[in-house]
């Protein structure tokens, strides 16, 4: 018979629930991940808006009445802040995650960032024009 195997207990440091709050990079990472909830919320909210418009004037008016409730205004304001965070942090990750070459030369990360923000501004201006001017 062999002797029983004994395990030596190893030290395991306890990690608190809010370990990510103490370092800025971890905090931004977790906030970016949480922002996905608000991205999903805005997709659902947009689909509800489209359904209300398709449902006729009465459903559209009911949607607008609900949209002006204080709770929804706060949720949408917080959601907008998280969407801005989501956009800025993902734009900042692009040059680190992707190497872009033009003519055999690597495109600098700042040029990639600038192109993203210009594209965002152009698309936003076009949507504004569609909604307000048309």
Coordinates of C-alpha atoms in Angstrom, one line a residue:
X1 CA 0.0 0.0 0.0
X2 CA 1.1 3.5 -0.6
X3 CA 1.1 6.3 1.8
X4 CA -1.8 8.8 1.4
X5 CA -1.1 11.9 -0.6
X6 CA -1.3 15.0 1.4
X7 CA -1.9 18.4 -0.2
X8 CA 0.0 21.4 1.0
X9 CA -2.5 24.3 1.2
X10 CA -1.5 27.1 -1.1
X11 CA -2.0 30.7 -0.3
X12 CA -4.8 32.3 -2.3
X13 CA -5.2 36.0 -1.9
X14 CA -8.8 37.2 -1.6
X15 CA -9.8 39.5 -4.3
X16 CA -12.7 41.9 -3.6
X17 CA -15.7 42.4 -5.9
X18 CA -14.5 45.9 -6.8
X19 CA -10.8 45.1 -7.6
X20 CA -11.2 46.9 -11.0
X21 CA -12.0 50.3 -9.4
X22 CA -8.5 50.9 -8.2
X23 CA -6.7 51.1 -11.5
X24 CA -7.8 53.4 -14.3
X25 CA -7.2 51.0 -17.2
X26 CA -9.2 48.2 -15.4
X27 CA -12.0 50.7 -14.6
X28 CA -12.2 51.8 -18.3
X29 CA -12.2 48.2 -19.4
X30 CA -15.1 47.2 -17.1
X31 CA -17.0 50.4 -18.0
X32 CA -16.6 49.6 -21.7
X33 CA -17.9 46.1 -21.1
X34 CA -20.9 47.4 -19.2
X35 CA -21.6 49.9 -21.9
X36 CA -22.6 47.0 -24.1
X37 CA -25.8 46.8 -22.0
X38 CA -26.7 50.3 -23.1
X39 CA -25.8 49.6 -26.7
X40 CA -28.3 46.7 -26.5
X41 CA -30.8 49.1 -24.8
X42 CA -30.6 51.6 -27.7
X43 CA -31.1 48.9 -30.3
X44 CA -34.2 47.7 -28.5
X45 CA -35.4 51.4 -28.1
X46 CA -34.8 52.1 -31.8
X47 CA -36.8 49.0 -32.7
X48 CA -39.6 50.1 -30.4
X49 CA -39.6 53.5 -32.1
X50 CA -39.8 51.9 -35.6
X51 CA -42.7 49.7 -34.4
X52 CA -44.5 52.8 -33.0
X53 CA -44.0 54.7 -36.3
X54 CA -45.3 51.7 -38.3
X55 CA -48.2 51.3 -35.9
X56 CA -49.8 54.6 -36.8
X57 CA -50.2 58.0 -35.3
X58 CA -51.8 56.9 -32.0
X59 CA -48.9 54.4 -31.2
X60 CA -46.4 57.0 -32.2
X61 CA -48.0 59.6 -29.9
X62 CA -48.0 57.0 -27.1
X63 CA -44.4 56.3 -27.7
X64 CA -43.5 60.0 -27.5
X65 CA -45.5 60.3 -24.3
X66 CA -43.5 57.4 -22.7
X67 CA -40.2 58.8 -24.1
X68 CA -40.6 62.0 -22.1
X69 CA -41.0 60.3 -18.8
X70 CA -38.3 61.3 -16.3
X71 CA -37.1 57.7 -15.8
X72 CA -36.6 57.1 -19.6
X73 CA -34.9 60.5 -19.9
X74 CA -32.4 59.5 -17.2
X75 CA -31.9 56.1 -18.7
X76 CA -31.3 57.5 -22.1
X77 CA -29.0 60.2 -20.8
X78 CA -26.9 57.6 -18.9
X79 CA -27.0 55.4 -22.0
X80 CA -25.8 58.2 -24.2
X81 CA -22.8 58.8 -21.9
X82 CA -22.0 55.0 -22.0
X83 CA -22.4 55.0 -25.8
X84 CA -19.9 57.8 -26.1
X85 CA -17.5 55.9 -23.8
X86 CA -18.0 52.8 -25.9
X87 CA -17.3 54.6 -29.1
X88 CA -14.2 56.5 -27.8
X89 CA -12.6 53.4 -26.2
X90 CA -13.3 51.1 -29.2
X91 CA -11.9 53.8 -31.6
X92 CA -8.8 54.0 -29.4
X93 CA -8.4 50.2 -29.6
X94 CA -8.5 50.1 -33.4
X95 CA -4.8 51.0 -34.1
X96 CA -3.7 48.5 -31.5
X97 CA -5.8 45.7 -32.9
X98 CA -5.3 46.2 -36.6
X99 CA -2.3 47.0 -38.8
X100 CA -3.3 49.0 -41.8
X101 CA -0.8 49.2 -44.7
X102 CA -1.1 51.5 -47.7
X103 CA 1.6 51.3 -50.4
X104 CA 3.6 49.0 -48.3
X105 CA 3.9 51.4 -45.4
X106 CA 2.1 51.2 -42.1
X107 CA -0.6 53.8 -41.5
X108 CA 0.0 55.6 -38.2
X109 CA -2.5 55.0 -35.4
X110 CA -3.3 58.7 -35.2
X111 CA -4.3 58.7 -38.9
X112 CA -6.6 55.7 -38.3
X113 CA -8.2 57.5 -35.3
X114 CA -8.6 60.7 -37.2
X115 CA -10.3 58.8 -40.1
X116 CA -12.7 57.1 -37.7
X117 CA -13.7 60.4 -36.1
X118 CA -14.1 62.1 -39.5
X119 CA -16.3 59.2 -40.7
X120 CA -18.3 59.5 -37.5
X121 CA -18.8 63.2 -38.0
X122 CA -19.8 62.8 -41.7
X123 CA -22.3 60.0 -40.9
X124 CA -23.8 62.0 -38.0
X125 CA -24.1 65.1 -40.2
X126 CA -25.9 63.0 -42.9
X127 CA -28.3 61.5 -40.4
X128 CA -29.0 65.0 -38.9
X129 CA -29.6 66.3 -42.4
X130 CA -32.0 63.4 -43.1
X131 CA -34.0 63.9 -39.9
X132 CA -34.1 67.7 -39.7
X133 CA -33.8 69.0 -43.2
X134 CA -35.7 66.4 -45.2

